[in-house]
Amino acid sequence: MKGFKFAGVAAGIKKNSKKDLGLIFCDAPAAAAALFTRNRVTAAPVILGKEKIKQGRVQAVLVNSGNANCFTGEKGIEDARACSRLTAEALGIDSDLVMVSSTGVIGAHLPMDKFETGVPCVVAELSGQAEQFEKGVEDFSEAILTTDTCRKIVRETGFILGKPFTILGMAKGSGMIRPDMATMLAFVCTDVQITSSDLKTALTWANEKSFNRITVDGDTSTNDTLLALANASSGVRIQDGESKIIFQEALDTVCQDLARMVVKDGEGATKLVRISVKGAKTNQDAFKAAEAIAHSNLVKTAIYGEDPNWGRITAAAGRSGAQVAMEKMDLFFDDQALVIQGKWQGIEAEKNTAKIMENKEINITLDLNLGTRSDAFLFCDFSEDYVKINADYRS
Amino acid sequence: MKGFKFAGVAAGIKKNSKKDLGLIFCDAPAAAAALFTRNRVTAAPVILGKEKIKQGRVQAVLVNSGNANCFTGEKGIEDARACSRLTAEALGIDSDLVMVSSTGVIGAHLPMDKFETGVPCVVAELSGQAEQFEKGVEDFSEAILTTDTCRKIVRETGFILGKPFTILGMAKGSGMIRPDMATMLAFVCTDVQITSSDLKTALTWANEKSFNRITVDGDTSTNDTLLALANASSGVRIQDGESKIIFQEALDTVCQDLARMVVKDGEGATKLVRISVKGAKTNQDAFKAAEAIAHSNLVKTAIYGEDPNWGRITAAAGRSGAQVAMEKMDLFFDDQALVIQGKWQGIEAEKNTAKIMENKEINITLDLNLGTRSDAFLFCDFSEDYVKINADYRS
């Protein structure tokens, strides 16, 4: 993918000397679009980013982990501006073209001395040649992680009129995951030629069925950002209807794969679960029921315990606000029916279900049998480790 | 408290041979009012109870633990009816005057053979004389428990025109606690003379500021019931304005104390927390912010870890939908200010807060400084034990 460079270094922002400062650089300004958290408590880089993205062009993105620069007042905004400026100076570009993102602990000021030494280092690290490109992608993807246990990288190639284009997505996220119209940190780079307005539309669609349909713990981050950059280096133009569809499909795949990786790497998670709600009367009902099930701590702990406790699933649907009728509900684990028309299917069905629950990935389908609407959520189970990770997070 | 009798026995409904069948009996039919769960997946005894309570009179209440009789279809309703009938026959009263309540696992049919042998036993156990009254209250309060670690009994005495009256409240509840316009199982008995309609009004008020302001895990039970019985045996009449106020205050106290006990005994809980949100622009905003904080797994695990992670508290308020402004927020733990006008108050303030968090009971106050409205929630922390209890609940 020509024209993009990536790097990641350990700048000492995290206490554990892991990589914590990442950089994306485009040879020339790229068309850019972004979605941000709807949380009203918003990190300084998000406040700044909302302003900067209006111009629709970005050339560099500096991302730090270990500190969210959130709830840091006027000084937080100044610090974020200083990070842009440091990066722009080291790269020799206009600081208006630099976006910054932060993730980590809320409420502490950025250690600016670490940025003063770190930014020149990460700029120097920028991968130039082909053999360094992959290393750059890996280093960047590592530098943006917090409690994540693995890097999250997705690459998708598509063809328009026989010409190939690429979308490369990188994300972080493991806890405080309940995106609300946006996401944790995710960066999508593509070599197509597209206007920033069309990119925003495509990104909004992709987000709606990916990052907006996942949950780890029901908490929405203050720093959620999904940023897309398109640098036109492939020569593929996204303009007419057909090219838009092909690009959208590729972008959907990247966002959905990244979202899936985030949930799979959920704090303390041992299983990945997809809850599909079918047969709802309205789209809203399908969403509400799926969301309530995906958020239920009782459902999540039962899945961790590999207990086919279907009463908790149906009870969560019942309290969701969605229209439901007990005597109509069907419930499946993979293809195994556990409840049909509100009736438990017996001990054999339950034993088969318990067997299915031993798998690492589980598909649950709740058919409300009241209409034709459906929706789905990805979520993870809830183990003692989630509690351990979050009771000790700052110490 | 004349005219009420209580009993509780082990009937074999639970696997562990603990008490699981309780009975309240009034010498004569009492004025009765009840509030039930708003969950649309509703247990059979709740479906039946909603019908029965319409007559406003109840003479006996049979409660079993170990089985919720929920999601049990037509047979579940028949079983609940059979329980009423068995109780009425053993007591020699009309079965229309018998309410039944169930709590425990969802989705299994009641073991009716255990009720056929158990109901005559619990009727035989009914405490008659004064010295058996206390034992009866204790046995009943024990028989209704599931994952609770202790009985929940509250007694309040009031005076109207110099005459004493008593309110006795008993509750169960530890998990699946996020009552929505009702509660877990709670039974309130009083010796005042009051109409069932006035009793319903008083109960609704009391519920709103007690059971509707608590959460353990955010899941609303299918069996939530708050039932009040008034048998007039004290000769105290609740009729005019002043007597209504005195009675309401006593009833509020009983319900708030019971609600507090439920949260304190929350599954795996080690700390009891009160979050007060002040200075909100609207009542709705105050409620939303308090509710979001009380439900946040990240806040709950931080409290378990005794970590003054105020970023999670303010972030939960931010995503709640309430109007908030970062730069206006004040946050206190007991009297210790941790954030003032959006500014962290430094390491000394944080150390003092950490000290306060070692206590078993913690008061958190978030002042939004945007208006004059306030609300409060009681909640508990979130430990590894919650996960353990709920991963293994049915096995």
JSON list of N, CA, C and O in Angstrom, two decimals, chain B residues 59 70 75 82 147 170 193 212 252 277 324:
[
{"chain": "B", "resi": 59, "resn": "GLN", "atom": "N", "xyz": [-55.41, -13.26, 52.76]},
{"chain": "B", "resi": 59, "resn": "GLN", "atom": "CA", "xyz": [-55.34, -13.80, 54.12]},
{"chain": "B", "resi": 59, "resn": "GLN", "atom": "C", "xyz": [-54.09, -14.64, 54.35]},
{"chain": "B", "resi": 59, "resn": "GLN", "atom": "O", "xyz": [-53.65, -14.80, 55.49]},
{"chain": "B", "resi": 70, "resn": "CYS", "atom": "N", "xyz": [-41.09, -19.80, 36.59]},
{"chain": "B", "resi": 70, "resn": "CYS", "atom": "CA", "xyz": [-41.14, -18.80, 35.52]},
{"chain": "B", "resi": 70, "resn": "CYS", "atom": "C", "xyz": [-40.80, -19.48, 34.20]},
{"chain": "B", "resi": 70, "resn": "CYS", "atom": "O", "xyz": [-39.95, -20.36, 34.16]},
{"chain": "B", "resi": 75, "resn": "LYS", "atom": "N", "xyz": [-48.78, -25.05, 32.39]},
{"chain": "B", "resi": 75, "resn": "LYS", "atom": "CA", "xyz": [-48.59, -25.91, 33.56]},
{"chain": "B", "resi": 75, "resn": "LYS", "atom": "C", "xyz": [-48.10, -25.11, 34.76]},
{"chain": "B", "resi": 75, "resn": "LYS", "atom": "O", "xyz": [-48.49, -25.40, 35.90]},
{"chain": "B", "resi": 82, "resn": "ALA", "atom": "N", "xyz": [-52.55, -24.68, 42.05]},
{"chain": "B", "resi": 82, "resn": "ALA", "atom": "CA", "xyz": [-52.58, -25.84, 42.93]},
{"chain": "B", "resi": 82, "resn": "ALA", "atom": "C", "xyz": [-51.96, -25.51, 44.28]},
{"chain": "B", "resi": 82, "resn": "ALA", "atom": "O", "xyz": [-52.44, -25.95, 45.33]},
{"chain": "B", "resi": 147, "resn": "THR", "atom": "N", "xyz": [-29.60, -16.99, 46.99]},
{"chain": "B", "resi": 147, "resn": "THR", "atom": "CA", "xyz": [-28.15, -16.81, 47.18]},
{"chain": "B", "resi": 147, "resn": "THR", "atom": "C", "xyz": [-27.84, -15.83, 48.31]},
{"chain": "B", "resi": 147, "resn": "THR", "atom": "O", "xyz": [-26.68, -15.54, 48.57]},
{"chain": "B", "resi": 170, "resn": "MET", "atom": "N", "xyz": [-40.01, -8.02, 55.48]},
{"chain": "B", "resi": 170, "resn": "MET", "atom": "CA", "xyz": [-39.08, -9.13, 55.26]},
{"chain": "B", "resi": 170, "resn": "MET", "atom": "C", "xyz": [-38.81, -9.22, 53.77]},
{"chain": "B", "resi": 170, "resn": "MET", "atom": "O", "xyz": [-39.74, -9.16, 52.97]},
{"chain": "B", "resi": 193, "resn": "GLN", "atom": "N", "xyz": [-55.18, 0.09, 60.21]},
{"chain": "B", "resi": 193, "resn": "GLN", "atom": "CA", "xyz": [-56.40, -0.04, 59.40]},
{"chain": "B", "resi": 193, "resn": "GLN", "atom": "C", "xyz": [-56.29, 0.93, 58.24]},
{"chain": "B", "resi": 193, "resn": "GLN", "atom": "O", "xyz": [-56.16, 2.14, 58.45]},
{"chain": "B", "resi": 212, "resn": "ASN", "atom": "N", "xyz": [-36.65, 0.88, 43.95]},
{"chain": "B", "resi": 212, "resn": "ASN", "atom": "CA", "xyz": [-36.38, 1.39, 42.61]},
{"chain": "B", "resi": 212, "resn": "ASN", "atom": "C", "xyz": [-35.12, 2.23, 42.52]},
{"chain": "B", "resi": 212, "resn": "ASN", "atom": "O", "xyz": [-34.84, 2.83, 41.49]},
{"chain": "B", "resi": 252, "resn": "ASP", "atom": "N", "xyz": [-41.71, 4.09, 54.44]},
{"chain": "B", "resi": 252, "resn": "ASP", "atom": "CA", "xyz": [-40.49, 4.45, 53.71]},
{"chain": "B", "resi": 252, "resn": "ASP", "atom": "C", "xyz": [-39.26, 3.88, 54.41]},
{"chain": "B", "resi": 252, "resn": "ASP", "atom": "O", "xyz": [-38.36, 3.33, 53.77]},
{"chain": "B", "resi": 277, "resn": "VAL", "atom": "N", "xyz": [-26.29, 12.12, 43.12]},
{"chain": "B", "resi": 277, "resn": "VAL", "atom": "CA", "xyz": [-26.03, 13.10, 42.07]},
{"chain": "B", "resi": 277, "resn": "VAL", "atom": "C", "xyz": [-26.81, 14.36, 42.40]},
{"chain": "B", "resi": 277, "resn": "VAL", "atom": "O", "xyz": [-28.03, 14.31, 42.60]},
{"chain": "B", "resi": 324, "resn": "VAL", "atom": "N", "xyz": [-24.23, 17.07, 31.16]},
{"chain": "B", "resi": 324, "resn": "VAL", "atom": "CA", "xyz": [-23.10, 17.28, 32.08]},
{"chain": "B", "resi": 324, "resn": "VAL", "atom": "C", "xyz": [-22.09, 18.19, 31.40]},
{"chain": "B", "resi": 324, "resn": "VAL", "atom": "O", "xyz": [-22.05, 18.29, 30.17]}
]
